[in-house]
Short mmCIF file of C-alpha atoms in Angstrom, two decimals:
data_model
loop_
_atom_site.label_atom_id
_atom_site.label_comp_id
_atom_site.label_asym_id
_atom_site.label_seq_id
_atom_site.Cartn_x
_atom_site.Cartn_y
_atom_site.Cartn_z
CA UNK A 1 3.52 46.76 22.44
CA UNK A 2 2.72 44.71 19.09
CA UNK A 3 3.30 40.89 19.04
CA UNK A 4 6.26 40.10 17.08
CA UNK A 5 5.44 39.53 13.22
CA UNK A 6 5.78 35.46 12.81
CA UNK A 7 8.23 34.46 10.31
CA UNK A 8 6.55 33.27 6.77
CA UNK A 9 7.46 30.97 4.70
CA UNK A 10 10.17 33.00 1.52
CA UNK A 11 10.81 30.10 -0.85
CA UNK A 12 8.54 27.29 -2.61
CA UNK A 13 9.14 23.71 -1.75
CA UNK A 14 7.29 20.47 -2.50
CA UNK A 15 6.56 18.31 0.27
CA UNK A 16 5.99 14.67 -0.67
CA UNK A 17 3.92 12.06 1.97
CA UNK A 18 4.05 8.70 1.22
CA UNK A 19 1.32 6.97 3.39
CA UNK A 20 0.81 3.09 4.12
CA UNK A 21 -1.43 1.44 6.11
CA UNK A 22 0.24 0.90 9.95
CA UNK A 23 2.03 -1.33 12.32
CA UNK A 24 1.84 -1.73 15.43
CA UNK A 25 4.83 -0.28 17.59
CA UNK A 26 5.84 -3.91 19.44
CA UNK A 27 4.88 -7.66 18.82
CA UNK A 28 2.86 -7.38 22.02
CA UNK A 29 -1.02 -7.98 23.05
CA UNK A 30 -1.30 -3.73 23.88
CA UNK A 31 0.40 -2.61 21.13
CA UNK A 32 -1.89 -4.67 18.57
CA UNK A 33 -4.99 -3.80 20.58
CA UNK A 34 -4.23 -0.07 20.21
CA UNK A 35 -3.12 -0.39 16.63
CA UNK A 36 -6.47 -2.19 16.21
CA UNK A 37 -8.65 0.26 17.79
CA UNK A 38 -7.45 2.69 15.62
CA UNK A 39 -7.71 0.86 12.31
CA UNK A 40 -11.02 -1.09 12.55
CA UNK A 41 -12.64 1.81 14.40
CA UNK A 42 -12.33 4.02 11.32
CA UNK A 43 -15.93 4.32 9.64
CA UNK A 44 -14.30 3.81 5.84
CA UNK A 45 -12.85 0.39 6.69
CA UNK A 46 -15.53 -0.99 9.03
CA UNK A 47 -18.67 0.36 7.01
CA UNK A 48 -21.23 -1.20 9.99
CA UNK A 49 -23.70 1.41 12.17
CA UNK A 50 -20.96 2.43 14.74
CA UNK A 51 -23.51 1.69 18.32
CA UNK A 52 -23.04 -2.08 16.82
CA UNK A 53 -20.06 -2.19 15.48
CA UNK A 54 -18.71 -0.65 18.87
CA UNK A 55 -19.98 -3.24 21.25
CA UNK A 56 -18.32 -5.89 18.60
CA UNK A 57 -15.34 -4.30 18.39
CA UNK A 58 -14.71 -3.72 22.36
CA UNK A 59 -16.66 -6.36 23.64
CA UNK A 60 -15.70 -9.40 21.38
CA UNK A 61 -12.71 -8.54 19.11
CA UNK A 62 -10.37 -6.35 21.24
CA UNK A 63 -10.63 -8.28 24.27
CA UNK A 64 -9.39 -11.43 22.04
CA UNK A 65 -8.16 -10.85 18.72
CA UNK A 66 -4.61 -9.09 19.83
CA UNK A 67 -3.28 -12.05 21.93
CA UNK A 68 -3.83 -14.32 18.74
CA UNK A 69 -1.76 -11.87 16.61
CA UNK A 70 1.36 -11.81 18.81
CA UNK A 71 2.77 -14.78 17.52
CA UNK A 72 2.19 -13.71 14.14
CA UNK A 73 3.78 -10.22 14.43
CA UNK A 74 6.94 -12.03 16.45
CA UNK A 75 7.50 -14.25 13.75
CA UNK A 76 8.16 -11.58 11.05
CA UNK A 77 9.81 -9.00 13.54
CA UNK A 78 13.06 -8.19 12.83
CA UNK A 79 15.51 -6.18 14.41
CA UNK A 80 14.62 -3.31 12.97
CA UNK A 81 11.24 -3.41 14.38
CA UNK A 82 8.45 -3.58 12.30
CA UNK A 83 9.10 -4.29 8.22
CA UNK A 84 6.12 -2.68 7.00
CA UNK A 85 7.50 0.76 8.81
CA UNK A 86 11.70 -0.33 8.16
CA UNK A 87 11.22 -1.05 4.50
CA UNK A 88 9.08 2.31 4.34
CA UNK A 89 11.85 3.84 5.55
CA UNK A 90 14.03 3.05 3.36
CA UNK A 91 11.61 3.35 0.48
CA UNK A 92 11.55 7.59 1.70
CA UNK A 93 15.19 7.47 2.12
CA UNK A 94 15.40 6.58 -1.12
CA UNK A 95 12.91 8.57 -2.88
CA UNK A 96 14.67 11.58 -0.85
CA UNK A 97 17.69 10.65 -2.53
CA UNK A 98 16.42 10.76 -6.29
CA UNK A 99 13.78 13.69 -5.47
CA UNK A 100 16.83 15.89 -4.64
CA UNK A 101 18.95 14.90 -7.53
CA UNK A 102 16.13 16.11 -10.03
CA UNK A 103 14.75 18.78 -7.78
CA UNK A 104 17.33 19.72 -5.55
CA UNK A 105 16.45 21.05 -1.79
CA UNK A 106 13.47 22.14 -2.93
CA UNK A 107 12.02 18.46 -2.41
CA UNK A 108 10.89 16.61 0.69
CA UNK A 109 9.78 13.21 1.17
CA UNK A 110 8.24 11.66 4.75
CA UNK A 111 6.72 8.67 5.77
CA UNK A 112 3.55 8.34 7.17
CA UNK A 113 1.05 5.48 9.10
CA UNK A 114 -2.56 6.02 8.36
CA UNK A 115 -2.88 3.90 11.77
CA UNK A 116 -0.35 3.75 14.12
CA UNK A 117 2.97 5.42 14.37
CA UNK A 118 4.67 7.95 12.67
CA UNK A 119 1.25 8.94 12.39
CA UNK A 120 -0.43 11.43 9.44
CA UNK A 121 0.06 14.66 11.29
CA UNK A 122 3.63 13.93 12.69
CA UNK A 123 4.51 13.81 8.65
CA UNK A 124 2.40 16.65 7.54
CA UNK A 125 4.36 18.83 10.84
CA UNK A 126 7.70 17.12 9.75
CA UNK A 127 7.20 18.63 6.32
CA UNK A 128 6.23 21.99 7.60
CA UNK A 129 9.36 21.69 9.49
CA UNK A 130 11.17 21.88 6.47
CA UNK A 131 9.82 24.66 4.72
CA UNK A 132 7.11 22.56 2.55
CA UNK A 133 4.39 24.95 1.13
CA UNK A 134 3.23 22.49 -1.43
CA UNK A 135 1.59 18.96 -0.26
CA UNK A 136 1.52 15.84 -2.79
CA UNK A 137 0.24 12.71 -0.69
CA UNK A 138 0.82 9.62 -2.18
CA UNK A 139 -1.21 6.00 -0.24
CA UNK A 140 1.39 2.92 -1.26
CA UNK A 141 -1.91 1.55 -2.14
CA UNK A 142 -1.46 0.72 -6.59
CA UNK A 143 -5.08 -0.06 -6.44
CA UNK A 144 -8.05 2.69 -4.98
CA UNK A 145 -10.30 1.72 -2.49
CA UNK A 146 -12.15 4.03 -0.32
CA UNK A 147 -11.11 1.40 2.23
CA UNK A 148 -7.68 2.50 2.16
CA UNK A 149 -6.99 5.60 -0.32
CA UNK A 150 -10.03 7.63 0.68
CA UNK A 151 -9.15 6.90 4.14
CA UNK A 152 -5.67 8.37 3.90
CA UNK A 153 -7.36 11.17 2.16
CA UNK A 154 -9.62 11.69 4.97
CA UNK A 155 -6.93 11.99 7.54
CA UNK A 156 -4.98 14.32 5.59
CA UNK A 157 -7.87 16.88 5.37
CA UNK A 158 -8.61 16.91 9.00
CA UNK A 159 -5.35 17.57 9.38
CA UNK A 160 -4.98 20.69 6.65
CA UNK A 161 -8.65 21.74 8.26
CA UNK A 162 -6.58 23.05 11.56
CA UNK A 163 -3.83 24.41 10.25
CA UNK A 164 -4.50 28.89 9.68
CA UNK A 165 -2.02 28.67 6.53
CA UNK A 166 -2.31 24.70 4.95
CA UNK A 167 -0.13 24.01 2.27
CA UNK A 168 -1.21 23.66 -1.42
CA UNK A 169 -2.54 20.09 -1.91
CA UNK A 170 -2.17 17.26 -4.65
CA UNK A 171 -3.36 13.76 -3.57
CA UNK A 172 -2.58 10.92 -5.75
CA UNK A 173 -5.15 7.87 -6.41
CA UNK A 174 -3.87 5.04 -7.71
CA UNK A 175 -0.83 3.72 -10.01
CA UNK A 176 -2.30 0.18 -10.77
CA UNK A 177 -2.14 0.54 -14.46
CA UNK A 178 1.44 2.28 -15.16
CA UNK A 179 3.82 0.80 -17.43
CA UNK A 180 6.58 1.48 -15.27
CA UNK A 181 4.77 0.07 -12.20
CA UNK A 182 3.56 -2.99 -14.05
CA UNK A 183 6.96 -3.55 -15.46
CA UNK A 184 8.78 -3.21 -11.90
CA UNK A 185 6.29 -6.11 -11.18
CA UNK A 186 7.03 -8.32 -14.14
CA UNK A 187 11.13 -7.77 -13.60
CA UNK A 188 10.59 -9.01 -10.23
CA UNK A 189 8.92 -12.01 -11.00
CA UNK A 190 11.40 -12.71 -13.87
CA UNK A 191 14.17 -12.36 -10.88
CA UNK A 192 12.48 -14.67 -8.99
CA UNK A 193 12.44 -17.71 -12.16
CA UNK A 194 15.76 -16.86 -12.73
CA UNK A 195 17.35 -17.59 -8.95
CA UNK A 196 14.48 -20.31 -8.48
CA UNK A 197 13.30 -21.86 -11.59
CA UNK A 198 10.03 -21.18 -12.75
CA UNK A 199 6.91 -22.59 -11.00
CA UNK A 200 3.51 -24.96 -12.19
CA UNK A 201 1.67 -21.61 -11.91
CA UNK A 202 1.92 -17.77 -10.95
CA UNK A 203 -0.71 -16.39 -8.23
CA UNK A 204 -1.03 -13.06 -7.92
CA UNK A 205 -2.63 -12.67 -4.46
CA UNK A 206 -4.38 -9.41 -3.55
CA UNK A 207 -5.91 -7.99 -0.48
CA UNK A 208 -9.82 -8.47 0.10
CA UNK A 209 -12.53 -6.33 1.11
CA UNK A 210 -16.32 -6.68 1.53
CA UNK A 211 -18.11 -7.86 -1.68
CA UNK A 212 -20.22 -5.22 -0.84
CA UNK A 213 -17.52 -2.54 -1.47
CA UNK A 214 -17.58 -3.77 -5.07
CA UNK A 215 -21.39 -3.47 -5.15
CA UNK A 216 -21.50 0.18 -4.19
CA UNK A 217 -19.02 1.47 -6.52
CA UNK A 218 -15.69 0.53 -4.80
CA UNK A 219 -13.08 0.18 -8.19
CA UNK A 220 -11.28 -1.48 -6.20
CA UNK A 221 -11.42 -5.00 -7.78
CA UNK A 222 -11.29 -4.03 -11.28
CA UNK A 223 -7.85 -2.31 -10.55
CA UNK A 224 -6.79 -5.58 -9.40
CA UNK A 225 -7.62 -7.60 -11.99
CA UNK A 226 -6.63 -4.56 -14.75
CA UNK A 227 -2.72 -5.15 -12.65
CA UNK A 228 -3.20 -8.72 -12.86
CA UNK A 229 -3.98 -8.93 -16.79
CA UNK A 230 -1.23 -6.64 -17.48
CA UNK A 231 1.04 -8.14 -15.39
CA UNK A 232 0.43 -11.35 -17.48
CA UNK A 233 0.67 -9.71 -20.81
CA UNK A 234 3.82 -8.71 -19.66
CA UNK A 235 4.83 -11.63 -18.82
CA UNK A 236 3.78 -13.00 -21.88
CA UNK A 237 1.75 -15.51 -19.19
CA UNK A 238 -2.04 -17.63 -20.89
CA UNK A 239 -4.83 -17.54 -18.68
CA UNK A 240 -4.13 -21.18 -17.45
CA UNK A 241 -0.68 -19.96 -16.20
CA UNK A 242 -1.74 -17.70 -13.87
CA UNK A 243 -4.41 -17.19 -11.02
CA UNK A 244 -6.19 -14.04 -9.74
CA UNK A 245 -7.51 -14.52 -6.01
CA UNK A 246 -8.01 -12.31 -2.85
CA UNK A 247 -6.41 -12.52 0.52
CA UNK A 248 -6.92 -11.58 4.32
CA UNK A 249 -10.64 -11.91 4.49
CA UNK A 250 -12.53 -11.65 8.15
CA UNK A 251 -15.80 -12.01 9.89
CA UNK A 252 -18.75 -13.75 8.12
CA UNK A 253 -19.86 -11.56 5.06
CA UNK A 254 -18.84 -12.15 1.55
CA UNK A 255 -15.90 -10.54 0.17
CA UNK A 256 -13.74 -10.75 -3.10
CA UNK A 257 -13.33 -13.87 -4.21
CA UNK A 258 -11.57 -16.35 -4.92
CA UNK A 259 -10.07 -17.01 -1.74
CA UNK A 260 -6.18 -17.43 -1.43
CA UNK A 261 -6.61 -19.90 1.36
CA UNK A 262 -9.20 -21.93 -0.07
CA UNK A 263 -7.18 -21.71 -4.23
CA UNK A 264 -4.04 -22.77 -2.53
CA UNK A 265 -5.46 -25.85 -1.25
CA UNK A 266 -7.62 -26.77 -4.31
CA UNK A 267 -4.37 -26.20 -6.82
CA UNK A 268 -2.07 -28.63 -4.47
CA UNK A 269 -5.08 -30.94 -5.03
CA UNK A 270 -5.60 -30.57 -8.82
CA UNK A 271 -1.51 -31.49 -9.01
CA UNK A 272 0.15 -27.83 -8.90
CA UNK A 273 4.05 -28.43 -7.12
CA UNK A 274 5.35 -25.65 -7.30
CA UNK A 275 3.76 -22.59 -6.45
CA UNK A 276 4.92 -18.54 -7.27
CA UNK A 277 3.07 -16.08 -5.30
CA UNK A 278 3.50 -12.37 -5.68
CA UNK A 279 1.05 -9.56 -4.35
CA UNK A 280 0.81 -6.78 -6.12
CA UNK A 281 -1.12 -4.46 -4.13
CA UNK A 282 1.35 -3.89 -1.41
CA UNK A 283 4.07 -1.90 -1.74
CA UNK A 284 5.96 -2.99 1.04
CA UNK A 285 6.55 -6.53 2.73
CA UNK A 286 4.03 -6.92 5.98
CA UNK A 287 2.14 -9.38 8.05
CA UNK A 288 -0.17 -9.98 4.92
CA UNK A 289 3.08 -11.22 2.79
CA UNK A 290 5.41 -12.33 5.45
CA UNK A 291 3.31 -14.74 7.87
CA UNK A 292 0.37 -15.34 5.85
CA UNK A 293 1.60 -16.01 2.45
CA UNK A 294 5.15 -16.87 3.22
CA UNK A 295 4.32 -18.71 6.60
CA UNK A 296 0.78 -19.64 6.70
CA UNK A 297 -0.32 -20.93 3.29
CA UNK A 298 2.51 -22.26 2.17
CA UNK A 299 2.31 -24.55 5.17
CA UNK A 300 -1.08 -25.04 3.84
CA UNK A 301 -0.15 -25.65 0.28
CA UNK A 302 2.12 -28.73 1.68
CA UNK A 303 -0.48 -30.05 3.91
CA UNK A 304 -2.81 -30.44 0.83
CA UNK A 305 -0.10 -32.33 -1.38
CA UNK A 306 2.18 -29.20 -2.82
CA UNK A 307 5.80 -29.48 -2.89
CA UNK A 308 6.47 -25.61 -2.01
CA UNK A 309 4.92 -22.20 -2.06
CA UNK A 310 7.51 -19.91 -3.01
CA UNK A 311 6.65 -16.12 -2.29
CA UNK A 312 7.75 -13.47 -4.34
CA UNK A 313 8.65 -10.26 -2.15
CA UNK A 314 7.28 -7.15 -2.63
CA UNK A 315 8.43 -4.16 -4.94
CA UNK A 316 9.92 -2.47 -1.12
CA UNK A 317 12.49 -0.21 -1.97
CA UNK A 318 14.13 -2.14 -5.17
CA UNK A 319 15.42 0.45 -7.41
CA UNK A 320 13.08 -0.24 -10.06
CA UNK A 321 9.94 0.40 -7.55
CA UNK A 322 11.74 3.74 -6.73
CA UNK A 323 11.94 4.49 -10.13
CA UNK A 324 8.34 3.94 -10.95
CA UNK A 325 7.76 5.94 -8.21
CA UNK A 326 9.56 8.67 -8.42
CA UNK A 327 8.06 8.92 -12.42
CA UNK A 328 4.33 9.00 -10.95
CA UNK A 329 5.53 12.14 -8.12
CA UNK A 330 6.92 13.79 -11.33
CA UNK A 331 4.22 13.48 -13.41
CA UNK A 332 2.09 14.65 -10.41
CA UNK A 333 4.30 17.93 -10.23
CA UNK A 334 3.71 19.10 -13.62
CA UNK A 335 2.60 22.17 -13.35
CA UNK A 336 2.95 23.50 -10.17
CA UNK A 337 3.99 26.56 -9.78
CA UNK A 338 7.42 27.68 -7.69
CA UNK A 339 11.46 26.55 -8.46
CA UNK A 340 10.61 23.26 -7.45
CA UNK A 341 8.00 23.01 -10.53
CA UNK A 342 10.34 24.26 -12.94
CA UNK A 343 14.05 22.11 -12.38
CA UNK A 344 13.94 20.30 -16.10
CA UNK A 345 10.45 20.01 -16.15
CA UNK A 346 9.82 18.15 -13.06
CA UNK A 347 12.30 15.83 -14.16
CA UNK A 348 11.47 14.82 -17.15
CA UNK A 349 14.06 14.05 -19.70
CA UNK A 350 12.53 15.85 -22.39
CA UNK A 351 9.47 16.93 -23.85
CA UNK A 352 8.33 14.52 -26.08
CA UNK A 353 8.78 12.11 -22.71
CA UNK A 354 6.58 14.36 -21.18
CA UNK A 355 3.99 15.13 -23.66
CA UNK A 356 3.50 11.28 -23.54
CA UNK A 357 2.35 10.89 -20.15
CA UNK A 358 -1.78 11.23 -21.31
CA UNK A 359 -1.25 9.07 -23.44
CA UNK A 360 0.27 6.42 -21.67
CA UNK A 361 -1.08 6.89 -18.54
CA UNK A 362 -5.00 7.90 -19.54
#
């Protein structure tokens, strides 16, 4: 007797993953540690020969670095749990939402943790699910590092290695320098004068890594600072009304500098009041905006003579940010083959927008 014949997939459909870093699953000591294991243990964050690197990690910074966090991770908790994974949430919800009104059902979006839960293959097996044969993966990271993007990357094809049929595959790198992306930036910050009143000075705070990133070909900083001078020519900002710097640093080695920590302190000391923060390298709001910008430094920033540190949240899932996004998927679609491909050209309004995309985008 023959095996019964599986059932294929009959009809084309793009599947969409948008990937961000992780969360842990509870403000608690375990849940950290195991959320920590799993990030710093990965070779492309932690570039150190892994027999060191694995008697630091379990012997010094697992057995104490999660009960310091817990406080930090309660204080932005909401409940909703986490608002890295709530916000990205209703970032995909919303995507969905504007995928299918271009594409129809032919479109699928999920959410994905490179670290942590929903994990990278519980997204790439919820878009099987529903009948995706065509994979774009898109890291929330605007900026590429092989820190974060490539590890993403990485993840995805281990996954596609184990499948017998994978999926067609598009991976996206980085968005840092769109006009639409850059623009969603500048509305927010013109938001954020016009409920507040403008501040002495605009920081734009980004994420470190290891100098030594930089010095091995990482492009990482020279996305930032290409967001960070548009972002001021579009805000029609002179170099003395704005500040670059780099965030979240750890250990002893030299990373991308300057340091927020340190440039907070030395503006409240040179006379800066009133401080505007954004950071524009993460998509969605997260310990790195909500404790130690919004909590952390600003506390700083008083303590050194500043009146107040006023953060400016994150693109999330403002219409504006799902609009930029949903314009980088479509470009990103061009092309591909199927019904899904061919619904108004991938969305595009017409076809002098869409023969403008090299040009703008190059």
């Amino acid at each position: 007797m023959q095996p019964p014949i599986p059932q294929h997939r009959s009809a084309d459909r793009i599947g969409v993953l948008l990937v961000n870093l992780g969360t842990p699953d509870a403000p608690q000591a375990g849940a950290i540690r195991r959320y920590l294991r799993s990030f710093l243990w990965d070779p492309r964050v932690v570039e150190i020969p892994r027999p060191i690197w694995w008697l630091i990690l379990n012997l010094v910074i697992l057995p104490l670095r999660p009960r310091k966090l817990v406080h930090s991770y309660a204080s932005i908790w909401t409940a909703q749990g986490s608002p890295l994974l709530s916000i990205g949430r209703q970032l995909q919800h919303a995507l969905q939402h504007a995928l299918q009104q271009r594409l129809g059902e032919s479109a699928a979006v999920e959410l994905a943790m490179r670290y942590g839960s929903p994990g990278i293959d519980t997204g790439i097996a919820a878009l099987r699910e529903r009948g995706a044969d065509k994979l774009l993966v898109l890291p929330l990271y605007p900026q590429y590092s092989a820190t974060t993007t490539a590890s993403v990357f990485d993840a995805v094809y281990d996954n596609l290695r184990e499948q017998r049929w994978p999926p067609e595959l598009r991976t996206i790198n980085s968005y840092h320098d769109r006009p639409d992306y850059i623009e969603a930036l500048a509305a927010s910050v013109r938001q954020h004068w016009d409920t507040h009143g403008r501040g002495d000075l605009l920081m734009m705070s980004f994420h470190s890594i290891p100098l030594r990133c930089l010095e091995l070909g990482d492009p990482y900083y020279c996305h930032c600072r290409k967001t960070a001078r548009l972002l001021a020519e579009a805000l029609s900002l002179e170099p003395e009304q704005y500040r670059v710097s780099f965030q979240s640093r750890v250990g002893r080695a030299k990373w991308l500098q300057p340091y927020t920590d340190k440039t907070v302190v030395e503006l409240a000391h040179d006379g800066v009041r009133k401080l505007d923060v954004i950071c524009p390298g993460f998509a969605a709001d997260c310990l790195e905006t909500l404790e130690e910008i919004a909590l952390r430094y600003a506390q700083d920033f008083q303590q050194a003579g500043g009146q107040q540190l006023r953060y400016i949240p994150a693109l999330n899932d403002q219409p504006a940010h799902v609009d930029a996004l949903l314009g980088l998927i479509q470009q990103h679609l061009q092309g591909w083959s199927g019904d899904a491909a061919s619904a108004t050209d991938v969305g595009f309004r017409d076809a002098q927008a869409a023969a403008a995309v090299p040009v703008l985008y190059a």
